[in-house]
Coordinates of C-alpha atoms in Angstrom, one line a residue:
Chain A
X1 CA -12.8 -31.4 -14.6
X2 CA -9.4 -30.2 -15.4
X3 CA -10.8 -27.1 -16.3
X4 CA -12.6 -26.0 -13.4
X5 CA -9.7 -27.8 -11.3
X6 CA -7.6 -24.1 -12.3
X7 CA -10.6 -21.7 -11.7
X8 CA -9.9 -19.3 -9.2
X9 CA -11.8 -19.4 -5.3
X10 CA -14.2 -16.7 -5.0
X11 CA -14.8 -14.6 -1.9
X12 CA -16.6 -11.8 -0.4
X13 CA -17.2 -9.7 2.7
X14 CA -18.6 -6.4 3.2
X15 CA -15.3 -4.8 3.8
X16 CA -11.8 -5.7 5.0
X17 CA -12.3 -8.4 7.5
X18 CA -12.9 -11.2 5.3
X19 CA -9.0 -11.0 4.5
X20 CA -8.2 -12.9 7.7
X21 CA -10.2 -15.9 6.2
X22 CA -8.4 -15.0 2.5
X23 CA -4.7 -15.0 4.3
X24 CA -6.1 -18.5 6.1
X25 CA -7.2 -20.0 2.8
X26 CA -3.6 -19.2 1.2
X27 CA -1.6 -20.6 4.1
X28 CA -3.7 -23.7 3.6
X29 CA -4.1 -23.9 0.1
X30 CA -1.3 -21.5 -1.6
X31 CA -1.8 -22.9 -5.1
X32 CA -5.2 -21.7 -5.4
X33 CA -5.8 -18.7 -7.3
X34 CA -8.5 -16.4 -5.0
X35 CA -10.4 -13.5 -6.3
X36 CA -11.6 -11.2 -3.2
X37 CA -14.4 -8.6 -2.9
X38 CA -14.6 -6.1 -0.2
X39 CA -18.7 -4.4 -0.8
X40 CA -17.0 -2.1 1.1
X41 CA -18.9 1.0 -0.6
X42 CA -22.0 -0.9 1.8
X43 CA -20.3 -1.7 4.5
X44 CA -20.7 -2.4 7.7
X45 CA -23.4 -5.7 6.7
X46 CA -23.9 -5.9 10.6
X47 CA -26.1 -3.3 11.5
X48 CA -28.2 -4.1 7.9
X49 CA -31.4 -6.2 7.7
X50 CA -31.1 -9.7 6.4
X51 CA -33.4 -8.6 3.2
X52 CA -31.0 -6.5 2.7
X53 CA -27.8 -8.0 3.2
X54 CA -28.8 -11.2 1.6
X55 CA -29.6 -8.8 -2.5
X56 CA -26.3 -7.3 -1.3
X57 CA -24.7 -10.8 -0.9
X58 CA -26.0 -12.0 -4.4
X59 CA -25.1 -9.0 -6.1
X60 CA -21.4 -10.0 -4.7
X61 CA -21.8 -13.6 -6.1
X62 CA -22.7 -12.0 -9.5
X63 CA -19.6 -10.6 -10.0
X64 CA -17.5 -13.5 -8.4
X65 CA -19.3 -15.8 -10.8
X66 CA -19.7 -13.7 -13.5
X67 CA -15.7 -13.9 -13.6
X68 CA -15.8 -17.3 -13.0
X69 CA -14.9 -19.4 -9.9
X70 CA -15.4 -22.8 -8.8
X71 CA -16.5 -22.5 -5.0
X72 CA -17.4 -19.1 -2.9
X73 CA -16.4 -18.5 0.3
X74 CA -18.8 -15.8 2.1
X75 CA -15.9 -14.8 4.2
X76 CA -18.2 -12.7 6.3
X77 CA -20.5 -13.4 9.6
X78 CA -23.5 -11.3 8.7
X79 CA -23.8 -12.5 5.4
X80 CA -23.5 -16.5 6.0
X81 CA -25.4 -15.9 8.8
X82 CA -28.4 -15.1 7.2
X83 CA -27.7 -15.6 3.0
X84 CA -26.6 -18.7 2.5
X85 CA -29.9 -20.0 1.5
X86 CA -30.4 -17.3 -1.3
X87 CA -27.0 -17.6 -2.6
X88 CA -27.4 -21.7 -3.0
X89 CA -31.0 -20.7 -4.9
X90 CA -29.5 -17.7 -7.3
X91 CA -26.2 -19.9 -8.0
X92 CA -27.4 -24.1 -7.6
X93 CA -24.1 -24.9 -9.5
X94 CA -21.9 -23.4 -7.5
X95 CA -20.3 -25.0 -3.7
X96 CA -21.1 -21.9 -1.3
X97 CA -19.1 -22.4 2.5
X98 CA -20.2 -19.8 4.8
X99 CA -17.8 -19.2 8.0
X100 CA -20.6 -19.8 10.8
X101 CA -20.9 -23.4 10.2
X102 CA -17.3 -24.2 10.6
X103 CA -16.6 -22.1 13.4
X104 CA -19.7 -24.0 14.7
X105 CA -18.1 -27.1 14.5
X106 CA -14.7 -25.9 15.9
X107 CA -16.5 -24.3 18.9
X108 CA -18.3 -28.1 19.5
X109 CA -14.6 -29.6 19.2
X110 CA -13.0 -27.5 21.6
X111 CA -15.5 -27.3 24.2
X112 CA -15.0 -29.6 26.9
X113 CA -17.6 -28.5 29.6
X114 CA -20.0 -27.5 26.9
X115 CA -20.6 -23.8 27.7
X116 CA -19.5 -21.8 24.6
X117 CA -19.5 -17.8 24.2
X118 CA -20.2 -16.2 20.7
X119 CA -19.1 -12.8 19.8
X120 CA -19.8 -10.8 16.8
X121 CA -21.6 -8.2 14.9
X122 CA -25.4 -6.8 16.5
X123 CA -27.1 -8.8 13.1
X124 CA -24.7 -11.5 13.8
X125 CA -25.6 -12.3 17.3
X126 CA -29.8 -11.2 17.0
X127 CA -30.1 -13.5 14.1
X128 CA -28.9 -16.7 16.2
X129 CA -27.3 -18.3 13.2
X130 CA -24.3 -19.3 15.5
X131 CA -26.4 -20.6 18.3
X132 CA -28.9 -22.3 15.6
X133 CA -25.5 -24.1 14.6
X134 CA -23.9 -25.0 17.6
X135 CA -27.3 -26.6 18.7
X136 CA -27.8 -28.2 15.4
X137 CA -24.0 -30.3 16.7
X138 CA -24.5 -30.2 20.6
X139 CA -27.5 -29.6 21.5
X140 CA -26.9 -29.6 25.0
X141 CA -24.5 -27.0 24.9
X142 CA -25.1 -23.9 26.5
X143 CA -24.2 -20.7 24.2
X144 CA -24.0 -16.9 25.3
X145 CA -24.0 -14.6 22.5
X146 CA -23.3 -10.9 22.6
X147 CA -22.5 -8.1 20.2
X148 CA -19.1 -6.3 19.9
X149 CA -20.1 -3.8 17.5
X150 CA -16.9 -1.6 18.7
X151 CA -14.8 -4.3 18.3
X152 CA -15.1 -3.6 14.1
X153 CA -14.5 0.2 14.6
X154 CA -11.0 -0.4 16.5
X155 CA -9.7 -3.0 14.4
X156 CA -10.3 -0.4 11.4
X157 CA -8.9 2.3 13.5
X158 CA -5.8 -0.3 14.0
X159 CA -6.9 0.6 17.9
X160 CA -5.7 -3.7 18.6
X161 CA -3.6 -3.0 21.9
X162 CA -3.0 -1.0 24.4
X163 CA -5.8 0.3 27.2
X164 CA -8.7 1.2 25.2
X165 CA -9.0 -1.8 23.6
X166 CA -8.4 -3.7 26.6
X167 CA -11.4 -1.7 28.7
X168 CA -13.7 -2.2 25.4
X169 CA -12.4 -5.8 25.6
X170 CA -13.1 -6.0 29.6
X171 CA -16.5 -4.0 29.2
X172 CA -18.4 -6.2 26.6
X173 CA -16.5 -9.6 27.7
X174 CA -16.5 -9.8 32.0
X175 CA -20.0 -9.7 32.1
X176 CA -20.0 -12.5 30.0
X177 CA -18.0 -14.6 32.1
X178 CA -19.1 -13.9 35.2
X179 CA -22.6 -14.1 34.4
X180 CA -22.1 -17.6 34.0
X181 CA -20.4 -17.5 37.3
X182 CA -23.3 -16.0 38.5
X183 CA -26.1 -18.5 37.2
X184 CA -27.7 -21.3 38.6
X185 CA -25.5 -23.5 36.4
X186 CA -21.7 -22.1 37.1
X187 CA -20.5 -23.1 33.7
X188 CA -17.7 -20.6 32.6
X189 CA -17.8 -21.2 29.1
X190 CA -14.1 -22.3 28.0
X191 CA -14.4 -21.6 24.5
X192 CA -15.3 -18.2 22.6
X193 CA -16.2 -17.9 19.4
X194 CA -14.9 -15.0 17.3
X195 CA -17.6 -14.7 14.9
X196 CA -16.7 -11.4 13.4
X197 CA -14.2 -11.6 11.0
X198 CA -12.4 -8.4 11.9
X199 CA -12.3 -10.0 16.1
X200 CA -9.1 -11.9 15.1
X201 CA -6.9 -8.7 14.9
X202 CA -8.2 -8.0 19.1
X203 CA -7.0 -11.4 20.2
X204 CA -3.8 -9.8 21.9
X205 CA -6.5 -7.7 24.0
X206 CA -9.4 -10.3 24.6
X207 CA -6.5 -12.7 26.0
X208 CA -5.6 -10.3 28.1
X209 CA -8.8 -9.7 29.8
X210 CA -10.2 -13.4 30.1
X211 CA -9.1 -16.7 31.7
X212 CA -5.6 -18.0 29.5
X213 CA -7.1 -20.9 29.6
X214 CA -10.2 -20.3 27.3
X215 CA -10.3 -21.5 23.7
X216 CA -10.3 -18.7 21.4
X217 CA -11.6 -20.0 17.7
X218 CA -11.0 -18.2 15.0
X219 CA -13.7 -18.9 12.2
X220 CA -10.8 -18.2 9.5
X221 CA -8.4 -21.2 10.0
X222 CA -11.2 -23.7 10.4
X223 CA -13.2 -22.0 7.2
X224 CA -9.9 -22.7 5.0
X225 CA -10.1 -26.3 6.7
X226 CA -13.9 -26.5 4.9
X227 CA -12.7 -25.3 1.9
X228 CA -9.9 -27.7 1.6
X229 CA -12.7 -30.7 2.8
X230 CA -15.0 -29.3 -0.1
X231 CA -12.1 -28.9 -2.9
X232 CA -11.0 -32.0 -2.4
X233 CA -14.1 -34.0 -2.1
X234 CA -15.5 -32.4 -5.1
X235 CA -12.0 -33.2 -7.0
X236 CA -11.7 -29.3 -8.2
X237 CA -8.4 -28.7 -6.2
X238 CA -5.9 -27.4 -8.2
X239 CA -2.5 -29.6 -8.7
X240 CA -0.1 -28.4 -5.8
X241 CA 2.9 -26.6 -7.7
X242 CA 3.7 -23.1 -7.3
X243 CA 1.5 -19.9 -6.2
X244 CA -1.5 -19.1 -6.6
X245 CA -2.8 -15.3 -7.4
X246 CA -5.1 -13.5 -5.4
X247 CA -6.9 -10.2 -7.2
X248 CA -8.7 -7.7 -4.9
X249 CA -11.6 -6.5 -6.0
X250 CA -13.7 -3.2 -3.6
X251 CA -16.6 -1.2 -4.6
X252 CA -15.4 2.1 -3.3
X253 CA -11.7 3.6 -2.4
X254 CA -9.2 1.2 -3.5
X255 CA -6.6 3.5 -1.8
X256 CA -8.4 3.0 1.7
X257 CA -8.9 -0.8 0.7
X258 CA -5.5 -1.0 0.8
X259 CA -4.1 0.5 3.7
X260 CA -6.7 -1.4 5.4
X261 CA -6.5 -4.7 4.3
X262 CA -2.5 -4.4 4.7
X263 CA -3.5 -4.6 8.7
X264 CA -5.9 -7.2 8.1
X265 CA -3.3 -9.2 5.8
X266 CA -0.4 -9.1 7.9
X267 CA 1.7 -7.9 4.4
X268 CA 1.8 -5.1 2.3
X269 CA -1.2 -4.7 -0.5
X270 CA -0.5 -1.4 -2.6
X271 CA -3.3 0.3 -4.3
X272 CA -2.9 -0.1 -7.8
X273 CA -3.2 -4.0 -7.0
X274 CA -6.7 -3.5 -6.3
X275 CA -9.5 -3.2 -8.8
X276 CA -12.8 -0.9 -8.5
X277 CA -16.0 -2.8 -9.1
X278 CA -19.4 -1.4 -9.8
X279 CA -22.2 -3.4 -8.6
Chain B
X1 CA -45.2 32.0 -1.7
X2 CA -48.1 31.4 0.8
X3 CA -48.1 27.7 -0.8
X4 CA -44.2 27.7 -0.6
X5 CA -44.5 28.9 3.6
X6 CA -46.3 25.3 4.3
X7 CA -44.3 23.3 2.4
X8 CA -42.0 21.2 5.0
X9 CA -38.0 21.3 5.4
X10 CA -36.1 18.5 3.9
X11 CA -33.1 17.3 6.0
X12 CA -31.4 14.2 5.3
X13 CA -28.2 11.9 7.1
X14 CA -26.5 8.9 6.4
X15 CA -27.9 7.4 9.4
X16 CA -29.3 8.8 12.9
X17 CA -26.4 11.2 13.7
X18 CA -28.1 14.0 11.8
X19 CA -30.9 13.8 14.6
X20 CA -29.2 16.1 16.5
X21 CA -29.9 18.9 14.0
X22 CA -33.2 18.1 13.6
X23 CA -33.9 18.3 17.6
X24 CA -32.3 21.6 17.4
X25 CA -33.8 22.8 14.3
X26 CA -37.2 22.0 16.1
X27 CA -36.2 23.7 19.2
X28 CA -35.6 27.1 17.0
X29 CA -38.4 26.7 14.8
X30 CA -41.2 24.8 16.7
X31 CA -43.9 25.5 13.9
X32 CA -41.9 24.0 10.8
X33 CA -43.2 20.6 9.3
X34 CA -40.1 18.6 8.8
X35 CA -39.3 15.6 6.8
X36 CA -36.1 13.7 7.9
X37 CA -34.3 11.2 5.9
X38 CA -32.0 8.7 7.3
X39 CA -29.7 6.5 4.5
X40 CA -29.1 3.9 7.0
X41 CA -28.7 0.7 4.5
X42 CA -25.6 2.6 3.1
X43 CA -24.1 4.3 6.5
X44 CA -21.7 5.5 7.1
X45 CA -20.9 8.4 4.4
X46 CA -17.7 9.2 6.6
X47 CA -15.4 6.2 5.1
X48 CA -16.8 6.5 1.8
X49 CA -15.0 8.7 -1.8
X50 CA -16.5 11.6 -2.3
X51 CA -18.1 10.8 -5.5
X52 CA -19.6 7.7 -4.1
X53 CA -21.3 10.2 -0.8
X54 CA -22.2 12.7 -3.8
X55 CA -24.2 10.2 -6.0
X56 CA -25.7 9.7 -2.4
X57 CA -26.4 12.5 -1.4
X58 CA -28.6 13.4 -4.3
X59 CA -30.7 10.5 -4.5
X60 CA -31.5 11.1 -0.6
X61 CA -32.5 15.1 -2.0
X62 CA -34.6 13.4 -4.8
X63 CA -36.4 11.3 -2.3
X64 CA -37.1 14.8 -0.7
X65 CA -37.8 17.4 -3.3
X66 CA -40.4 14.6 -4.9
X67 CA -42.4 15.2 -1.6
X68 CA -42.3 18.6 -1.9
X69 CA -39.9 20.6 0.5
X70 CA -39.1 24.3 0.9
X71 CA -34.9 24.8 1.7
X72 CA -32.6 21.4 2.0
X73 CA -30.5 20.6 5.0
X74 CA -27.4 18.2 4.6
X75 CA -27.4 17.5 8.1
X76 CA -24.4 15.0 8.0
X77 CA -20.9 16.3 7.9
X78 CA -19.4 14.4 5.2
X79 CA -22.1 15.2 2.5
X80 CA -21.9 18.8 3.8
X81 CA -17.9 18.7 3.2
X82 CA -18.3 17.0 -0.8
X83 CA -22.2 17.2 -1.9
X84 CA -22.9 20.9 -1.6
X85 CA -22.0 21.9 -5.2
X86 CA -23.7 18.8 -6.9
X87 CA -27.5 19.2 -5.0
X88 CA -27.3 22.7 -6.1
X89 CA -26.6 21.7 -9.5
X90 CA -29.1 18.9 -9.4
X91 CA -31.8 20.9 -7.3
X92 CA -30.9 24.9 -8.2
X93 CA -34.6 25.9 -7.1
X94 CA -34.2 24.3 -3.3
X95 CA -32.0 26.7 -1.3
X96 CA -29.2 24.0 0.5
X97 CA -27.9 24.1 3.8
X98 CA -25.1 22.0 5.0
X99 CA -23.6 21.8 8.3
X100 CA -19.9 22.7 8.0
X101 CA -20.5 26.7 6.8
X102 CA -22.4 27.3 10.1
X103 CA -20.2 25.7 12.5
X104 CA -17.0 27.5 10.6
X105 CA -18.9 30.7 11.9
X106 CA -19.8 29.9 14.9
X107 CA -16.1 28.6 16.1
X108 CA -14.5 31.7 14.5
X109 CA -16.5 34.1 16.3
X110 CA -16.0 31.8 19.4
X111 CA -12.3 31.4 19.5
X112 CA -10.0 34.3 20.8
X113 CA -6.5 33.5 20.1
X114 CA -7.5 32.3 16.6
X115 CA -6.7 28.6 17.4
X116 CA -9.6 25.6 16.6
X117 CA -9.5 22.2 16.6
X118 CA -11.6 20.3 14.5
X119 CA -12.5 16.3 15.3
X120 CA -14.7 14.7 12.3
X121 CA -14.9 11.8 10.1
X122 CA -12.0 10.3 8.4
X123 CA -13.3 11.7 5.1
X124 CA -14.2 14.9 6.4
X125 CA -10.7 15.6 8.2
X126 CA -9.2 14.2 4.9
X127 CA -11.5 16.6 2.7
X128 CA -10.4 19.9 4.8
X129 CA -14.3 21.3 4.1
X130 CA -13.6 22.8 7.8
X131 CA -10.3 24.3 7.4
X132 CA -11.5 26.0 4.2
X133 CA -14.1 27.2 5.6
X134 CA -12.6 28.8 8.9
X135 CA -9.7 29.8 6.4
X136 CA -12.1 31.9 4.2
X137 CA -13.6 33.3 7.2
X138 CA -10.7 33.8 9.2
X139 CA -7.0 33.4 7.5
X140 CA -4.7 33.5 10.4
X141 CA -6.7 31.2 12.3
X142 CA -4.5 28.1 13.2
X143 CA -6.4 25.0 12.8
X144 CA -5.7 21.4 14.1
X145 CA -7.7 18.8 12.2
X146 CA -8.2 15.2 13.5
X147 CA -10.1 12.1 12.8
X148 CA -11.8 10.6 15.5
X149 CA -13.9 7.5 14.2
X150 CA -14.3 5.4 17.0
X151 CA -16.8 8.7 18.5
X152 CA -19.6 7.3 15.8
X153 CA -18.9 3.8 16.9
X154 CA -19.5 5.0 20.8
X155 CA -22.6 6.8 20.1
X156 CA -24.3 3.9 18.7
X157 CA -23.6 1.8 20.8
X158 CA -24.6 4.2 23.7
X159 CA -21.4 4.1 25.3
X160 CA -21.6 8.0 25.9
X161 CA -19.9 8.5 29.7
X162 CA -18.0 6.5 31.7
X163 CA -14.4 5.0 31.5
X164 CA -14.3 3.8 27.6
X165 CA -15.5 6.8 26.0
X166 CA -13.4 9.1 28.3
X167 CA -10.2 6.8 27.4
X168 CA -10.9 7.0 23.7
X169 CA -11.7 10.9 23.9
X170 CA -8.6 11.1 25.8
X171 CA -6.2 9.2 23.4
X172 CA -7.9 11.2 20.8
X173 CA -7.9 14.8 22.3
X174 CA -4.7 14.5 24.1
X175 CA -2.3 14.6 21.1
X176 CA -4.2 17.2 19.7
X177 CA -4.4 20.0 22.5
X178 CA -0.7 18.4 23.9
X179 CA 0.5 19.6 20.1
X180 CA -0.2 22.9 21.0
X181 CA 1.7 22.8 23.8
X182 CA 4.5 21.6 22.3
X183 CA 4.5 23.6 19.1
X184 CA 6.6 26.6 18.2
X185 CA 3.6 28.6 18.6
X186 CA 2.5 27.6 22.0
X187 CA -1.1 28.1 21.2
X188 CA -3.3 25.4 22.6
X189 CA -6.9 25.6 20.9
X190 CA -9.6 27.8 22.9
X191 CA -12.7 26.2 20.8
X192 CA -13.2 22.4 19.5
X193 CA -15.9 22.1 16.4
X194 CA -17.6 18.8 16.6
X195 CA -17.9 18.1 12.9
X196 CA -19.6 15.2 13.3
X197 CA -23.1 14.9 14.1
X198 CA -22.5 12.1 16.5
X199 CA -20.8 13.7 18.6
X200 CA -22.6 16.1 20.9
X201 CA -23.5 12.8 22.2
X202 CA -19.7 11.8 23.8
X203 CA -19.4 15.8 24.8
X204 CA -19.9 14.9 28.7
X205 CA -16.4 12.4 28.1
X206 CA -14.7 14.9 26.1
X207 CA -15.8 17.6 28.8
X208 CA -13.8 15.2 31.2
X209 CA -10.7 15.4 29.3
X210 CA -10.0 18.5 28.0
X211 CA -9.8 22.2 29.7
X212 CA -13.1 23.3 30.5
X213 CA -12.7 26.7 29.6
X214 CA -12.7 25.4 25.8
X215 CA -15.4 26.1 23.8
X216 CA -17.3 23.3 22.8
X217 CA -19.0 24.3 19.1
X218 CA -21.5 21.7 18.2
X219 CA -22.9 22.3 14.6
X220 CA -26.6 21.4 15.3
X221 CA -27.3 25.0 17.2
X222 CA -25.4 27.0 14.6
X223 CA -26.6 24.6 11.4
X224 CA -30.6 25.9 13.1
X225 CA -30.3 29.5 13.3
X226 CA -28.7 29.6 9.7
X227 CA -31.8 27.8 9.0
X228 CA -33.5 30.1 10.1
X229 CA -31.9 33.1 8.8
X230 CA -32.8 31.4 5.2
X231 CA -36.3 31.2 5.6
X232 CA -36.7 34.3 6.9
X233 CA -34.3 36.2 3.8
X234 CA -36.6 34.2 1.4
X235 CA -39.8 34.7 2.8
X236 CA -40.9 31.2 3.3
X237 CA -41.2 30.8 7.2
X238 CA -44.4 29.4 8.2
X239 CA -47.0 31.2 10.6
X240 CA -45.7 31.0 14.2
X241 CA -48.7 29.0 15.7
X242 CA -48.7 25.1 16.5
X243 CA -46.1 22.7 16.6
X244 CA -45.2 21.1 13.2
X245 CA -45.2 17.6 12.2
X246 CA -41.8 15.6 11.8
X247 CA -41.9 12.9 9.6
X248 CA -39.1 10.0 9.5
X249 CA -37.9 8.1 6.9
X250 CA -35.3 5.0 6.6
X251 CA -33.5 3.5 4.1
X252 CA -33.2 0.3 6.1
X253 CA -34.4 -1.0 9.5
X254 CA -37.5 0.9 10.8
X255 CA -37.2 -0.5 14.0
X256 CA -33.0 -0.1 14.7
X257 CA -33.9 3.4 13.5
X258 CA -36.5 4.3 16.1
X259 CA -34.2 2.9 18.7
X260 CA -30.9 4.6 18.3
X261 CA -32.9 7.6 16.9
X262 CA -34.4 8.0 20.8
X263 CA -30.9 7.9 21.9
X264 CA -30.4 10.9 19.3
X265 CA -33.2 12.7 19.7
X266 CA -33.6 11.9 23.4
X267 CA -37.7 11.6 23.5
X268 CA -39.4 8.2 22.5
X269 CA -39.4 7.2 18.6
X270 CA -41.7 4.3 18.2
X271 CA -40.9 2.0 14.6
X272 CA -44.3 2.6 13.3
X273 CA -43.1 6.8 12.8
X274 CA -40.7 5.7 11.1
X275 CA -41.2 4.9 6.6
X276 CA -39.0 2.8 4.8
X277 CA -38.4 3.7 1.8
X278 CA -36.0 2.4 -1.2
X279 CA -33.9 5.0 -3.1

C-alpha cells in the first residue's frame, strides 16, 4: 500500500476547464501529486458523440495510467457524463470519479424546495446524465436543463464580466427562471448546477443576472470532496507533509495551454512547465 | 480530359462553416458534382498549431482524392492560412484552392484608401496568411488584423441578430475601426474581410455596428469565381446542363451536421444526406 499511497492523482479534460476541479483538488488535498491532461488538440468534447468521446476518454486514461496513478478524476462534464462506464471496463483496477455524480449530490443537498437548474455543454445536457443523477437521489425533484454552449467560448476568450457576458448570461438563464414562474407548478428552482467545468470562471456574471439568493454549485469543490472520501476510504492518501507536484500534460499548443489555464488556475503556469503528449 | 470534366470538386472544412462556400460555389457553378467534407469530431482547426491543422488537412484531402475529385478547395480559413504548401506536396496532381488568396483580391480591389481590416480565427490572425497576402498584392495597404472567436461560437448557436451578437460585434469591431481614428494616420478601414467562414452569418450584427459605407468582403463569393477561373484555365469544367449532385460527409454526428449545416446552407439538410466517415 505504501507504494501506491505516493502515486500521483490522474486527470483529464478535453481542454482547460478541468483546471478548476485540479486547483479544487490541491486546495483540498495539497500533498498529492496530480498529473493533468488537457485533449485539447480534440477539444470541445461537448459538441462530440458519446462513441466518440468515450475512445477519446480511454485514450486519455492510457496515458494517465500508462504513467502510473492511483485514482482518475474525469475532470470534465461530457466525458463523465457519458464514459464512465467504458473507463471502469478498459481500467477495472483503477478508482474513476467523474464530476456529475458529486455535483449531483451537492445539487440534492442544497435544494430546499426541490427544483434544481443544470447548465452545461449541448452533449452534457441532451445526454441527461445530470438529471439521470439527480433523480437517482431525489427523485421528486424537478430539474431544468439547458445548454450554454457560449458560455465555453467566453471563458476562453477571458470575456467573464462586463455586458456581453452578462446579456449571454441573461439570454440563456431568464427564461429558465421564469419559465418556472410560468408553469403550473411555480417552483423557481433555488439551486443551479454548473455542470461545465469552464461555468465557474462566469459566476461574477450569472450572479448578477439571477435571484442572490440561488445556490450556485460548483461541481469542482465538491469533486475534490469525492476524491478525498475515495482516497481515504481506499487508504491510498498520501501522508500529509509538504506539497505535492502537479505536471501538465496537452495534446496540442503547450504555449496556448498555458496562457489559458493561467485564467482557469487563478496563478501563473508558464509554457515550458507543460509537456506535449501524443495520443 | 472528358473523364477528368465529370469528376466532382472536393472541398473540405473543419466543421459546417465552410458551407458557405459550398452554397456559393453552387450558385456560380450550378452543374458541378460536389463532395463536401466536414471534420467535425476534431473542430475547430482555428485554436489548433499549425502542424497539428496540416496533418489535418491532408487526411481530410485523402478522404477526397480516394473518391476521385478534379481541383481541391480548403474551404476553412485556418487550413487555407497553414495547409496550402503541404496538400500540394502531398497531392501535386489536384490543383488546390484555399480561401484566403481570393478574399486578399477581392478586398484589395475593393478598398480605396488602401486600409482593410481583417476579423478571423485566433490562429489565422496569429498566422498573418491575410496580411501576406494583401501585402504581396498591395504593399502600402494598411492592414488591421483581429481575432474574433466568440463569431464561431454565435453562429452555432444561431445567435446571428439581435442584442448579443451586436454587443459582441460591437466590443469586437469598435477598437478596431476606433484605432483608426485615433491613429497617426487617421485612416479608418473602407473594407472588412471576413476570414472566417462563419461569419457571413453574424454580417446583419456587424452591419449594425460599423459604417455602412464599409465594404463587407466575404470570401465564399470571391473563393467561387476563382474556382471557377481554375476549371475553366484547365479545361475541366463540366457541360453546362443539369444541376449537380452534392454529397456530404462527417467526421462525427450525422444528425448535429444536417442541423447546423441548414443554418449554413439555409435550405433543408436531412441526416440521412449526410455519410460518416472515419479518417
Amino acid at each position: 500500500m505504501g507504494k501506491k499511497e505516493n502515486m500521483p492523482i490522474g486527470m483529464f479534460d478535453s481542454g482547460v476547464g478541468g483546471l478548476t476541479v485540479l486547483k479544487a483538488l490541491h486546495e483540498r488535498m495539497p500533498c498529492e501529486d496530480i498529473i493533468y491532461l488537457g485533449d485539447t488538440a480534440r477539444l470541445p468534447y461537448g459538441t462530440k458523440s458519446p462513441q466518440t468521446v468515450s475512445r477519446y476518454a480511454v485514450q486519455c486514461a492510457a496515458e494517465l495510467v500508462n504513467r502510473g496513478i492511483k485514482l482518475l478524476v474525469v475532470a470534465c462534464n461530457t466525458a463523465s457524463a457519458v464514459a464512465l462506464d467504458a473507463l471502469r471496463n478498459a481500467y477495472p483496477d483503477i478508482p474513476v470519479i467523474g464530476v456529475v455524480e458529486p455535483g449531483a449530490h451537492a445539487a440534492c443537498k442544497a435544494s430546499r424546495n426541490h427544483a434544481v437548474a443544470v447548465i452545461a455543454t449541448e452533449s452534457t445536457i441532451a445526454g441527461g446524465a445530470y438529471q439521470r443523477a439527480i433523480h437517482s437521489i431525489s427523485p421528486d425533484t424537478r430539474i431544468i436543463g439547458h445548454p450554454c454552449s457560449l458560455f465555453v467560448a467566453l471563458a476562453e476568450e477571458g470575456w467573464t464580466d462586463g455586458h456581453v457576458p452578462e446579456a449571454v448570461a441573461r439570454q440563456y438563464l431568464e427564461p429558465i427562471f421564469n419559465l418556472a414562474t410560468g408553469a403550473k407548478t411555480p417552483v423557481i428552482p433555488d439551486t443551479l448546477v454548473l455542470g461545465c467545468t469552464h461555468f465557474p470562471l462566469l459566476v461574477p456574471a450569472i450572479k448578477n443576472v439571477i435571484d442572490p439568493a440561488t445556490v450556485i454549485v460548483d461541481s469542482a469543490a465538491t469533486t475534490a470532496e469525492a476524491v478525498h472520501g475515495e482516497l481515504t476510504r481506499l487508504n491510498f492518501k498520501r501522508a500529509e507533509n509538504g506539497y505535492g507536484k502537479t505536471r501538465y500534460l496537452t495534446t496540442d499548443d503547450a504555449a496556448r495551454f498555458a496562457r489559458m489555464g493561467t485564467r482557469f488556475l487563478g496563478t501563473a503556469l508558464a509554457e515550458h512547465e507543460v509537456e506535449l503528449v501524443d495520443l
